[in-house]
Amino acid sequence: MSCTLENKRLRFETPEWIGTVALDSTGNMLRLFHKKTQMEILRQPESEEALKESPMVYGIPLLFPPNRIRDGVFRADGREFRFAVNEADTHCALHGIVIGREFELKSTEENESLLRIAAVYRFDAERPEFAGFPCPFTAEIIYEIRASGMTHFLRIHNDGDRALPLGVGFHTAFAAPDEENVRIEVPHRPEGAWRIDAVRHLPDGSVRPWSETEKEILSGKRSVSGVGFSAMYRQPETNRTARIHRKNGTVRYEFDSKYTHGACWNQGGTRGFFCIEPMSWMTDAPNVPLPAEVSGFALLPAHETAEYASLITVE
């Protein structure tokens, strides 16, 4: 095994895998290459400029909070929280306050069967966003690479003395080369997806039926490329393993039950990638007129830690 750090990029190689972690961009694993099948698992940026412009559509970037917040504001625990409105067309705050930020390398550990990489980001009063979200926290991302696959942990520790509104997600961008006719199987509830406003791209709390195109794509009957689709939904109670059928093998993406919501989309179906997006709360959860047990809205008590896990393997 080897692990080298240069210009905020940590590059690693094991007998089975090659990868890159971008400490300068959300501690994001930008590359994960499976040697046996010669598959690039994740979508990689074409250039440094592309990554800086859109850090949320490459690799496995952390969103905190995920997706959109209506008008960039919500109330919780007797306080008002404000985020910069960075999407003019919808007048929403989009993708949270961690995306694209620089993480610190906490540690690397290795033995004959495991390579472990940990990176951290500390959010405190020194950060410009703290005035609107006065909740100090530490985000720690851990990658554990074994012969069998890559386990991805996220830990959020509340460093403050008051509860912290806690919503996290990952824009996991998988490569989908057009020539491979990639098909996916994504677990989803039969009743449908959240109904999303066409102008502001926000849920109203009601459920719509799946379209025929969505049914075909999510059940592996139609290629993920060539036609655009986007859906947000509650995760099923049990099955949380997606399968991505590529030319040389099948990628499995499994996530734990704390990711209660999800999204799947492909940005028009012409970009050579698609996203499976696990989220702990739904889009705009603090503002949606639904109970917390449905929306996923949560508060992390003072000085406590929440942990989330997912796993990528190749069959």
PDB file of N, CA and C in Angstrom, residues 39-135:
ATOM      1  N   MET A  39     -12.355  -0.213 -13.707  1.00  0.00           N
ATOM      2  CA  MET A  39     -13.463   0.740 -13.692  1.00  0.00           C
ATOM      3  C   MET A  39     -13.133   1.961 -12.847  1.00  0.00           C
ATOM      4  N   GLU A  40     -13.351   3.147 -13.422  1.00  0.00           N
ATOM      5  CA  GLU A  40     -13.405   4.376 -12.644  1.00  0.00           C
ATOM      6  C   GLU A  40     -14.810   4.440 -12.050  1.00  0.00           C
ATOM      7  N   ILE A  41     -14.900   4.350 -10.743  1.00  0.00           N
ATOM      8  CA  ILE A  41     -16.207   4.268 -10.096  1.00  0.00           C
ATOM      9  C   ILE A  41     -16.906   5.623 -10.071  1.00  0.00           C
ATOM     10  N   LEU A  42     -16.148   6.683  -9.822  1.00  0.00           N
ATOM     11  CA  LEU A  42     -16.719   8.008  -9.593  1.00  0.00           C
ATOM     12  C   LEU A  42     -16.464   8.952 -10.759  1.00  0.00           C
ATOM     13  N   ARG A  43     -17.289   9.961 -10.858  1.00  0.00           N
ATOM     14  CA  ARG A  43     -17.069  11.020 -11.841  1.00  0.00           C
ATOM     15  C   ARG A  43     -15.934  11.918 -11.352  1.00  0.00           C
ATOM     16  N   GLN A  44     -14.971  12.189 -12.234  1.00  0.00           N
ATOM     17  CA  GLN A  44     -13.840  13.040 -11.888  1.00  0.00           C
ATOM     18  C   GLN A  44     -13.926  14.363 -12.640  1.00  0.00           C
ATOM     19  N   PRO A  45     -13.386  15.440 -12.057  1.00  0.00           N
ATOM     20  CA  PRO A  45     -13.391  16.728 -12.761  1.00  0.00           C
ATOM     21  C   PRO A  45     -12.424  16.720 -13.932  1.00  0.00           C
ATOM     22  N   GLU A  46     -12.817  17.432 -14.987  1.00  0.00           N
ATOM     23  CA  GLU A  46     -11.961  17.521 -16.164  1.00  0.00           C
ATOM     24  C   GLU A  46     -10.761  18.424 -15.921  1.00  0.00           C
ATOM     25  N   SER A  47     -10.874  19.329 -14.953  1.00  0.00           N
ATOM     26  CA  SER A  47      -9.807  20.288 -14.669  1.00  0.00           C
ATOM     27  C   SER A  47      -9.992  20.827 -13.259  1.00  0.00           C
ATOM     28  N   GLU A  48      -8.965  21.513 -12.761  1.00  0.00           N
ATOM     29  CA  GLU A  48      -9.070  22.165 -11.457  1.00  0.00           C
ATOM     30  C   GLU A  48     -10.134  23.253 -11.485  1.00  0.00           C
ATOM     31  N   GLU A  49     -10.246  23.934 -12.618  1.00  0.00           N
ATOM     32  CA  GLU A  49     -11.248  24.993 -12.744  1.00  0.00           C
ATOM     33  C   GLU A  49     -12.659  24.416 -12.633  1.00  0.00           C
ATOM     34  N   ALA A  50     -12.870  23.255 -13.247  1.00  0.00           N
ATOM     35  CA  ALA A  50     -14.190  22.623 -13.177  1.00  0.00           C
ATOM     36  C   ALA A  50     -14.544  22.253 -11.746  1.00  0.00           C
ATOM     37  N   LEU A  51     -13.566  21.756 -10.988  1.00  0.00           N
ATOM     38  CA  LEU A  51     -13.813  21.392  -9.594  1.00  0.00           C
ATOM     39  C   LEU A  51     -14.127  22.616  -8.750  1.00  0.00           C
ATOM     40  N   LYS A  52     -13.389  23.693  -8.957  1.00  0.00           N
ATOM     41  CA  LYS A  52     -13.632  24.908  -8.179  1.00  0.00           C
ATOM     42  C   LYS A  52     -14.995  25.514  -8.496  1.00  0.00           C
ATOM     43  N   GLU A  53     -15.394  25.425  -9.757  1.00  0.00           N
ATOM     44  CA  GLU A  53     -16.668  26.006 -10.169  1.00  0.00           C
ATOM     45  C   GLU A  53     -17.852  25.187  -9.667  1.00  0.00           C
ATOM     46  N   SER A  54     -17.715  23.862  -9.683  1.00  0.00           N
ATOM     47  CA  SER A  54     -18.837  22.984  -9.309  1.00  0.00           C
ATOM     48  C   SER A  54     -18.337  21.825  -8.449  1.00  0.00           C
ATOM     49  N   PRO A  55     -17.915  22.088  -7.219  1.00  0.00           N
ATOM     50  CA  PRO A  55     -17.368  21.011  -6.380  1.00  0.00           C
ATOM     51  C   PRO A  55     -18.399  19.983  -5.958  1.00  0.00           C
ATOM     52  N   MET A  56     -19.671  20.267  -6.215  1.00  0.00           N
ATOM     53  CA  MET A  56     -20.743  19.374  -5.750  1.00  0.00           C
ATOM     54  C   MET A  56     -21.111  18.270  -6.733  1.00  0.00           C
ATOM     55  N   VAL A  57     -20.472  18.199  -7.895  1.00  0.00           N
ATOM     56  CA  VAL A  57     -20.871  17.190  -8.884  1.00  0.00           C
ATOM     57  C   VAL A  57     -19.725  16.254  -9.270  1.00  0.00           C
ATOM     58  N   TYR A  58     -18.742  16.125  -8.384  1.00  0.00           N
ATOM     59  CA  TYR A  58     -17.633  15.205  -8.619  1.00  0.00           C
ATOM     60  C   TYR A  58     -17.353  14.425  -7.341  1.00  0.00           C
ATOM     61  N   GLY A  59     -17.030  13.147  -7.497  1.00  0.00           N
ATOM     62  CA  GLY A  59     -16.672  12.349  -6.336  1.00  0.00           C
ATOM     63  C   GLY A  59     -17.833  12.144  -5.378  1.00  0.00           C
ATOM     64  N   ILE A  60     -17.529  12.286  -4.075  1.00  0.00           N
ATOM     65  CA  ILE A  60     -18.525  12.052  -3.016  1.00  0.00           C
ATOM     66  C   ILE A  60     -18.536  13.264  -2.085  1.00  0.00           C
ATOM     67  N   PRO A  61     -18.994  14.429  -2.544  1.00  0.00           N
ATOM     68  CA  PRO A  61     -18.915  15.642  -1.722  1.00  0.00           C
ATOM     69  C   PRO A  61     -19.983  15.691  -0.631  1.00  0.00           C
ATOM     70  N   LEU A  62     -19.576  16.185   0.528  1.00  0.00           N
ATOM     71  CA  LEU A  62     -20.467  16.344   1.676  1.00  0.00           C
ATOM     72  C   LEU A  62     -21.312  17.605   1.533  1.00  0.00           C
ATOM     73  N   LEU A  63     -22.604  17.471   1.802  1.00  0.00           N
ATOM     74  CA  LEU A  63     -23.525  18.606   1.834  1.00  0.00           C
ATOM     75  C   LEU A  63     -24.058  18.749   3.259  1.00  0.00           C
ATOM     76  N   PHE A  64     -23.904  19.944   3.829  1.00  0.00           N
ATOM     77  CA  PHE A  64     -24.367  20.209   5.200  1.00  0.00           C
ATOM     78  C   PHE A  64     -24.899  21.631   5.269  1.00  0.00           C
ATOM     79  N   PRO A  65     -26.226  21.814   5.289  1.00  0.00           N
ATOM     80  CA  PRO A  65     -27.260  20.803   5.092  1.00  0.00           C
ATOM     81  C   PRO A  65     -27.415  20.479   3.609  1.00  0.00           C
ATOM     82  N   PRO A  66     -28.111  19.377   3.282  1.00  0.00           N
ATOM     83  CA  PRO A  66     -28.211  18.969   1.882  1.00  0.00           C
ATOM     84  C   PRO A  66     -29.281  19.737   1.117  1.00  0.00           C
ATOM     85  N   ASN A  67     -29.042  19.841  -0.186  1.00  0.00           N
ATOM     86  CA  ASN A  67     -30.021  20.393  -1.117  1.00  0.00           C
ATOM     87  C   ASN A  67     -30.406  21.829  -0.763  1.00  0.00           C
ATOM     88  N   ARG A  68     -31.696  22.171  -0.856  1.00  0.00           N
ATOM     89  CA  ARG A  68     -32.121  23.569  -0.754  1.00  0.00           C
ATOM     90  C   ARG A  68     -32.787  23.891   0.580  1.00  0.00           C
ATOM     91  N   ILE A  69     -32.599  25.163   1.005  1.00  0.00           N
ATOM     92  CA  ILE A  69     -33.338  25.746   2.125  1.00  0.00           C
ATOM     93  C   ILE A  69     -34.098  26.951   1.576  1.00  0.00           C
ATOM     94  N   ARG A  70     -35.406  26.939   1.737  1.00  0.00           N
ATOM     95  CA  ARG A  70     -36.271  27.994   1.204  1.00  0.00           C
ATOM     96  C   ARG A  70     -35.857  29.364   1.750  1.00  0.00           C
ATOM     97  N   ASP A  71     -35.529  30.283   0.837  1.00  0.00           N
ATOM     98  CA  ASP A  71     -35.133  31.652   1.189  1.00  0.00           C
ATOM     99  C   ASP A  71     -33.925  31.684   2.112  1.00  0.00           C
ATOM    100  N   GLY A  72     -33.254  30.549   2.274  1.00  0.00           N
ATOM    101  CA  GLY A  72     -32.061  30.481   3.111  1.00  0.00           C
ATOM    102  C   GLY A  72     -32.322  30.660   4.588  1.00  0.00           C
ATOM    103  N   VAL A  73     -33.537  30.385   5.049  1.00  0.00           N
ATOM    104  CA  VAL A  73     -33.851  30.658   6.457  1.00  0.00           C
ATOM    105  C   VAL A  73     -34.799  29.600   7.012  1.00  0.00           C
ATOM    106  N   PHE A  74     -34.624  29.269   8.282  1.00  0.00           N
ATOM    107  CA  PHE A  74     -35.595  28.446   9.009  1.00  0.00           C
ATOM    108  C   PHE A  74     -35.449  28.722  10.506  1.00  0.00           C
ATOM    109  N   ARG A  75     -36.458  28.325  11.247  1.00  0.00           N
ATOM    110  CA  ARG A  75     -36.453  28.464  12.699  1.00  0.00           C
ATOM    111  C   ARG A  75     -36.475  27.078  13.344  1.00  0.00           C
ATOM    112  N   ALA A  76     -35.692  26.940  14.410  1.00  0.00           N
ATOM    113  CA  ALA A  76     -35.650  25.681  15.153  1.00  0.00           C
ATOM    114  C   ALA A  76     -35.065  25.945  16.531  1.00  0.00           C
ATOM    115  N   ASP A  77     -35.550  25.211  17.506  1.00  0.00           N
ATOM    116  CA  ASP A  77     -35.026  25.305  18.870  1.00  0.00           C
ATOM    117  C   ASP A  77     -35.029  26.741  19.388  1.00  0.00           C
ATOM    118  N   GLY A  78     -36.062  27.507  19.000  1.00  0.00           N
ATOM    119  CA  GLY A  78     -36.187  28.872  19.487  1.00  0.00           C
ATOM    120  C   GLY A  78     -35.249  29.868  18.849  1.00  0.00           C
ATOM    121  N   ARG A  79     -34.608  29.480  17.747  1.00  0.00           N
ATOM    122  CA  ARG A  79     -33.657  30.377  17.073  1.00  0.00           C
ATOM    123  C   ARG A  79     -33.955  30.428  15.584  1.00  0.00           C
ATOM    124  N   GLU A  80     -33.473  31.500  14.952  1.00  0.00           N
ATOM    125  CA  GLU A  80     -33.555  31.625  13.498  1.00  0.00           C
ATOM    126  C   GLU A  80     -32.178  31.371  12.909  1.00  0.00           C
ATOM    127  N   PHE A  81     -32.128  30.578  11.860  1.00  0.00           N
ATOM    128  CA  PHE A  81     -30.877  30.256  11.181  1.00  0.00           C
ATOM    129  C   PHE A  81     -30.946  30.773   9.745  1.00  0.00           C
ATOM    130  N   ARG A  82     -29.859  31.396   9.308  1.00  0.00           N
ATOM    131  CA  ARG A  82     -29.819  31.995   7.973  1.00  0.00           C
ATOM    132  C   ARG A  82     -28.581  31.540   7.205  1.00  0.00           C
ATOM    133  N   PHE A  83     -28.822  31.230   5.934  1.00  0.00           N
ATOM    134  CA  PHE A  83     -27.759  30.845   5.015  1.00  0.00           C
ATOM    135  C   PHE A  83     -27.807  31.773   3.806  1.00  0.00           C
ATOM    136  N   ALA A  84     -26.671  31.984   3.192  1.00  0.00           N
ATOM    137  CA  ALA A  84     -26.620  32.854   2.019  1.00  0.00           C
ATOM    138  C   ALA A  84     -27.464  32.266   0.892  1.00  0.00           C
ATOM    139  N   VAL A  85     -28.306  33.094   0.287  1.00  0.00           N
ATOM    140  CA  VAL A  85     -29.075  32.672  -0.887  1.00  0.00           C
ATOM    141  C   VAL A  85     -28.123  32.682  -2.080  1.00  0.00           C
ATOM    142  N   ASN A  86     -27.771  31.497  -2.563  1.00  0.00           N
ATOM    143  CA  ASN A  86     -26.778  31.390  -3.636  1.00  0.00           C
ATOM    144  C   ASN A  86     -27.346  30.797  -4.922  1.00  0.00           C
ATOM    145  N   GLU A  87     -28.670  30.682  -4.985  1.00  0.00           N
ATOM    146  CA  GLU A  87     -29.337  30.245  -6.213  1.00  0.00           C
ATOM    147  C   GLU A  87     -30.436  31.258  -6.515  1.00  0.00           C
ATOM    148  N   ALA A  88     -30.119  32.191  -7.389  1.00  0.00           N
ATOM    149  CA  ALA A  88     -31.013  33.330  -7.619  1.00  0.00           C
ATOM    150  C   ALA A  88     -32.367  32.909  -8.180  1.00  0.00           C
ATOM    151  N   ASP A  89     -32.388  31.942  -9.097  1.00  0.00           N
ATOM    152  CA  ASP A  89     -33.642  31.568  -9.758  1.00  0.00           C
ATOM    153  C   ASP A  89     -34.678  31.019  -8.785  1.00  0.00           C
ATOM    154  N   THR A  90     -34.225  30.340  -7.739  1.00  0.00           N
ATOM    155  CA  THR A  90     -35.155  29.750  -6.772  1.00  0.00           C
ATOM    156  C   THR A  90     -35.207  30.518  -5.460  1.00  0.00           C
ATOM    157  N   HIS A  91     -34.300  31.476  -5.303  1.00  0.00           N
ATOM    158  CA  HIS A  91     -34.132  32.206  -4.039  1.00  0.00           C
ATOM    159  C   HIS A  91     -33.991  31.232  -2.869  1.00  0.00           C
ATOM    160  N   CYS A  92     -33.058  30.303  -3.049  1.00  0.00           N
ATOM    161  CA  CYS A  92     -32.770  29.297  -2.026  1.00  0.00           C
ATOM    162  C   CYS A  92     -31.286  29.311  -1.674  1.00  0.00           C
ATOM    163  N   ALA A  93     -30.984  28.792  -0.503  1.00  0.00           N
ATOM    164  CA  ALA A  93     -29.612  28.429  -0.161  1.00  0.00           C
ATOM    165  C   ALA A  93     -29.415  26.990  -0.621  1.00  0.00           C
ATOM    166  N   LEU A  94     -28.343  26.746  -1.350  1.00  0.00           N
ATOM    167  CA  LEU A  94     -28.143  25.448  -2.000  1.00  0.00           C
ATOM    168  C   LEU A  94     -26.808  24.833  -1.588  1.00  0.00           C
ATOM    169  N   HIS A  95     -26.839  23.571  -1.174  1.00  0.00           N
ATOM    170  CA  HIS A  95     -25.669  22.726  -0.932  1.00  0.00           C
ATOM    171  C   HIS A  95     -24.922  23.012   0.365  1.00  0.00           C
ATOM    172  N   GLY A  96     -25.391  23.947   1.183  1.00  0.00           N
ATOM    173  CA  GLY A  96     -24.860  24.067   2.531  1.00  0.00           C
ATOM    174  C   GLY A  96     -23.592  24.882   2.680  1.00  0.00           C
ATOM    175  N   ILE A  97     -22.956  24.727   3.844  1.00  0.00           N
ATOM    176  CA  ILE A  97     -21.859  25.606   4.260  1.00  0.00           C
ATOM    177  C   ILE A  97     -20.513  24.900   4.345  1.00  0.00           C
ATOM    178  N   VAL A  98     -20.429  23.673   3.852  1.00  0.00           N
ATOM    179  CA  VAL A  98     -19.176  22.920   3.912  1.00  0.00           C
ATOM    180  C   VAL A  98     -18.608  22.665   2.520  1.00  0.00           C
ATOM    181  N   ILE A  99     -19.455  22.624   1.507  1.00  0.00           N
ATOM    182  CA  ILE A  99     -19.028  22.259   0.164  1.00  0.00           C
ATOM    183  C   ILE A  99     -17.896  23.155  -0.339  1.00  0.00           C
ATOM    184  N   GLY A 100     -16.836  22.519  -0.831  1.00  0.00           N
ATOM    185  CA  GLY A 100     -15.695  23.233  -1.383  1.00  0.00           C
ATOM    186  C   GLY A 100     -14.697  23.740  -0.362  1.00  0.00           C
ATOM    187  N   ARG A 101     -14.989  23.577   0.929  1.00  0.00           N
ATOM    188  CA  ARG A 101     -14.086  24.078   1.965  1.00  0.00           C
ATOM    189  C   ARG A 101     -12.893  23.137   2.141  1.00  0.00           C
ATOM    190  N   GLU A 102     -11.821  23.674   2.696  1.00  0.00           N
ATOM    191  CA  GLU A 102     -10.609  22.882   2.896  1.00  0.00           C
ATOM    192  C   GLU A 102     -10.683  22.095   4.198  1.00  0.00           C
ATOM    193  N   PHE A 103     -10.408  20.819   4.110  1.00  0.00           N
ATOM    194  CA  PHE A 103     -10.324  19.940   5.270  1.00  0.00           C
ATOM    195  C   PHE A 103      -8.859  19.745   5.664  1.00  0.00           C
ATOM    196  N   GLU A 104      -8.635  19.347   6.901  1.00  0.00           N
ATOM    197  CA  GLU A 104      -7.303  19.016   7.385  1.00  0.00           C
ATOM    198  C   GLU A 104      -7.148  17.501   7.441  1.00  0.00           C
ATOM    199  N   LEU A 105      -5.966  17.035   7.079  1.00  0.00           N
ATOM    200  CA  LEU A 105      -5.682  15.613   7.224  1.00  0.00           C
ATOM    201  C   LEU A 105      -5.457  15.309   8.699  1.00  0.00           C
ATOM    202  N   LYS A 106      -6.294  14.467   9.255  1.00  0.00           N
ATOM    203  CA  LYS A 106      -6.165  14.101  10.668  1.00  0.00           C
ATOM    204  C   LYS A 106      -5.197  12.943  10.847  1.00  0.00           C
ATOM    205  N   SER A 107      -5.339  11.922  10.012  1.00  0.00           N
ATOM    206  CA  SER A 107      -4.472  10.750  10.166  1.00  0.00           C
ATOM    207  C   SER A 107      -4.575   9.841   8.951  1.00  0.00           C
ATOM    208  N   THR A 108      -3.534   9.037   8.771  1.00  0.00           N
ATOM    209  CA  THR A 108      -3.571   7.894   7.864  1.00  0.00           C
ATOM    210  C   THR A 108      -3.008   6.703   8.624  1.00  0.00           C
ATOM    211  N   GLU A 109      -3.660   5.567   8.476  1.00  0.00           N
ATOM    212  CA  GLU A 109      -3.208   4.343   9.130  1.00  0.00           C
ATOM    213  C   GLU A 109      -3.297   3.218   8.116  1.00  0.00           C
ATOM    214  N   GLU A 110      -2.356   2.299   8.198  1.00  0.00           N
ATOM    215  CA  GLU A 110      -2.419   1.174   7.279  1.00  0.00           C
ATOM    216  C   GLU A 110      -1.810  -0.072   7.905  1.00  0.00           C
ATOM    217  N   ASN A 111      -2.345  -1.201   7.494  1.00  0.00           N
ATOM    218  CA  ASN A 111      -1.755  -2.493   7.806  1.00  0.00           C
ATOM    219  C   ASN A 111      -1.944  -3.376   6.582  1.00  0.00           C
ATOM    220  N   GLU A 112      -1.732  -4.652   6.726  1.00  0.00           N
ATOM    221  CA  GLU A 112      -1.765  -5.514   5.544  1.00  0.00           C
ATOM    222  C   GLU A 112      -3.145  -5.646   4.918  1.00  0.00           C
ATOM    223  N   SER A 113      -4.202  -5.269   5.652  1.00  0.00           N
ATOM    224  CA  SER A 113      -5.553  -5.449   5.116  1.00  0.00           C
ATOM    225  C   SER A 113      -6.392  -4.182   5.063  1.00  0.00           C
ATOM    226  N   LEU A 114      -5.875  -3.059   5.576  1.00  0.00           N
ATOM    227  CA  LEU A 114      -6.688  -1.848   5.699  1.00  0.00           C
ATOM    228  C   LEU A 114      -5.856  -0.590   5.518  1.00  0.00           C
ATOM    229  N   LEU A 115      -6.409   0.358   4.750  1.00  0.00           N
ATOM    230  CA  LEU A 115      -5.887   1.722   4.697  1.00  0.00           C
ATOM    231  C   LEU A 115      -6.990   2.632   5.206  1.00  0.00           C
ATOM    232  N   ARG A 116      -6.672   3.443   6.209  1.00  0.00           N
ATOM    233  CA  ARG A 116      -7.670   4.314   6.838  1.00  0.00           C
ATOM    234  C   ARG A 116      -7.214   5.760   6.727  1.00  0.00           C
ATOM    235  N   ILE A 117      -8.067   6.613   6.169  1.00  0.00           N
ATOM    236  CA  ILE A 117      -7.774   8.033   5.974  1.00  0.00           C
ATOM    237  C   ILE A 117      -8.845   8.836   6.689  1.00  0.00           C
ATOM    238  N   ALA A 118      -8.438   9.799   7.525  1.00  0.00           N
ATOM    239  CA  ALA A 118      -9.390  10.639   8.255  1.00  0.00           C
ATOM    240  C   ALA A 118      -9.069  12.106   7.994  1.00  0.00           C
ATOM    241  N   ALA A 119     -10.105  12.891   7.676  1.00  0.00           N
ATOM    242  CA  ALA A 119      -9.962  14.329   7.424  1.00  0.00           C
ATOM    243  C   ALA A 119     -11.039  15.068   8.207  1.00  0.00           C
ATOM    244  N   VAL A 120     -10.714  16.286   8.685  1.00  0.00           N
ATOM    245  CA  VAL A 120     -11.657  17.017   9.537  1.00  0.00           C
ATOM    246  C   VAL A 120     -11.831  18.459   9.058  1.00  0.00           C
ATOM    247  N   TYR A 121     -13.002  19.001   9.395  1.00  0.00           N
ATOM    248  CA  TYR A 121     -13.325  20.407   9.140  1.00  0.00           C
ATOM    249  C   TYR A 121     -13.965  20.953  10.405  1.00  0.00           C
ATOM    250  N   ARG A 122     -13.431  22.061  10.903  1.00  0.00           N
ATOM    251  CA  ARG A 122     -13.952  22.666  12.129  1.00  0.00           C
ATOM    252  C   ARG A 122     -14.674  23.966  11.788  1.00  0.00           C
ATOM    253  N   PHE A 123     -15.921  24.021  12.201  1.00  0.00           N
ATOM    254  CA  PHE A 123     -16.763  25.188  11.945  1.00  0.00           C
ATOM    255  C   PHE A 123     -16.952  25.921  13.265  1.00  0.00           C
ATOM    256  N   ASP A 124     -16.483  27.184  13.291  1.00  0.00           N
ATOM    257  CA  ASP A 124     -16.566  27.955  14.532  1.00  0.00           C
ATOM    258  C   ASP A 124     -16.768  29.423  14.204  1.00  0.00           C
ATOM    259  N   ALA A 125     -16.612  30.277  15.205  1.00  0.00           N
ATOM    260  CA  ALA A 125     -16.893  31.706  15.047  1.00  0.00           C
ATOM    261  C   ALA A 125     -15.972  32.385  14.044  1.00  0.00           C
ATOM    262  N   GLU A 126     -14.884  31.744  13.666  1.00  0.00           N
ATOM    263  CA  GLU A 126     -13.976  32.316  12.676  1.00  0.00           C
ATOM    264  C   GLU A 126     -14.511  32.183  11.254  1.00  0.00           C
ATOM    265  N   ARG A 127     -15.489  31.341  11.049  1.00  0.00           N
ATOM    266  CA  ARG A 127     -16.040  31.124   9.711  1.00  0.00           C
ATOM    267  C   ARG A 127     -17.063  32.211   9.383  1.00  0.00           C
ATOM    268  N   PRO A 128     -17.074  32.716   8.161  1.00  0.00           N
ATOM    269  CA  PRO A 128     -18.009  33.802   7.819  1.00  0.00           C
ATOM    270  C   PRO A 128     -19.475  33.400   7.920  1.00  0.00           C
ATOM    271  N   GLU A 129     -19.795  32.116   7.759  1.00  0.00           N
ATOM    272  CA  GLU A 129     -21.184  31.667   7.822  1.00  0.00           C
ATOM    273  C   GLU A 129     -21.696  31.525   9.253  1.00  0.00           C
ATOM    274  N   PHE A 130     -20.805  31.671  10.237  1.00  0.00           N
ATOM    275  CA  PHE A 130     -21.182  31.419  11.631  1.00  0.00           C
ATOM    276  C   PHE A 130     -22.242  32.389  12.133  1.00  0.00           C
ATOM    277  N   ALA A 131     -22.248  33.608  11.615  1.00  0.00           N
ATOM    278  CA  ALA A 131     -23.236  34.595  12.067  1.00  0.00           C
ATOM    279  C   ALA A 131     -24.657  34.106  11.808  1.00  0.00           C
ATOM    280  N   GLY A 132     -24.865  33.418  10.700  1.00  0.00           N
ATOM    281  CA  GLY A 132     -26.195  32.914  10.375  1.00  0.00           C
ATOM    282  C   GLY A 132     -26.480  31.532  10.925  1.00  0.00           C
ATOM    283  N   PHE A 133     -25.427  30.780  11.208  1.00  0.00           N
ATOM    284  CA  PHE A 133     -25.564  29.428  11.754  1.00  0.00           C
ATOM    285  C   PHE A 133     -24.603  29.303  12.936  1.00  0.00           C
ATOM    286  N   PRO A 134     -24.955  29.885  14.082  1.00  0.00           N
ATOM    287  CA  PRO A 134     -24.034  29.969  15.226  1.00  0.00           C
ATOM    288  C   PRO A 134     -23.945  28.667  16.012  1.00  0.00           C
ATOM    289  N   CYS A 135     -23.494  27.632  15.329  1.00  0.00           N
ATOM    290  CA  CYS A 135     -23.426  26.294  15.928  1.00  0.00           C
ATOM    291  C   CYS A 135     -22.053  25.691  15.635  1.00  0.00           C
TER     292      CYS A 135
END
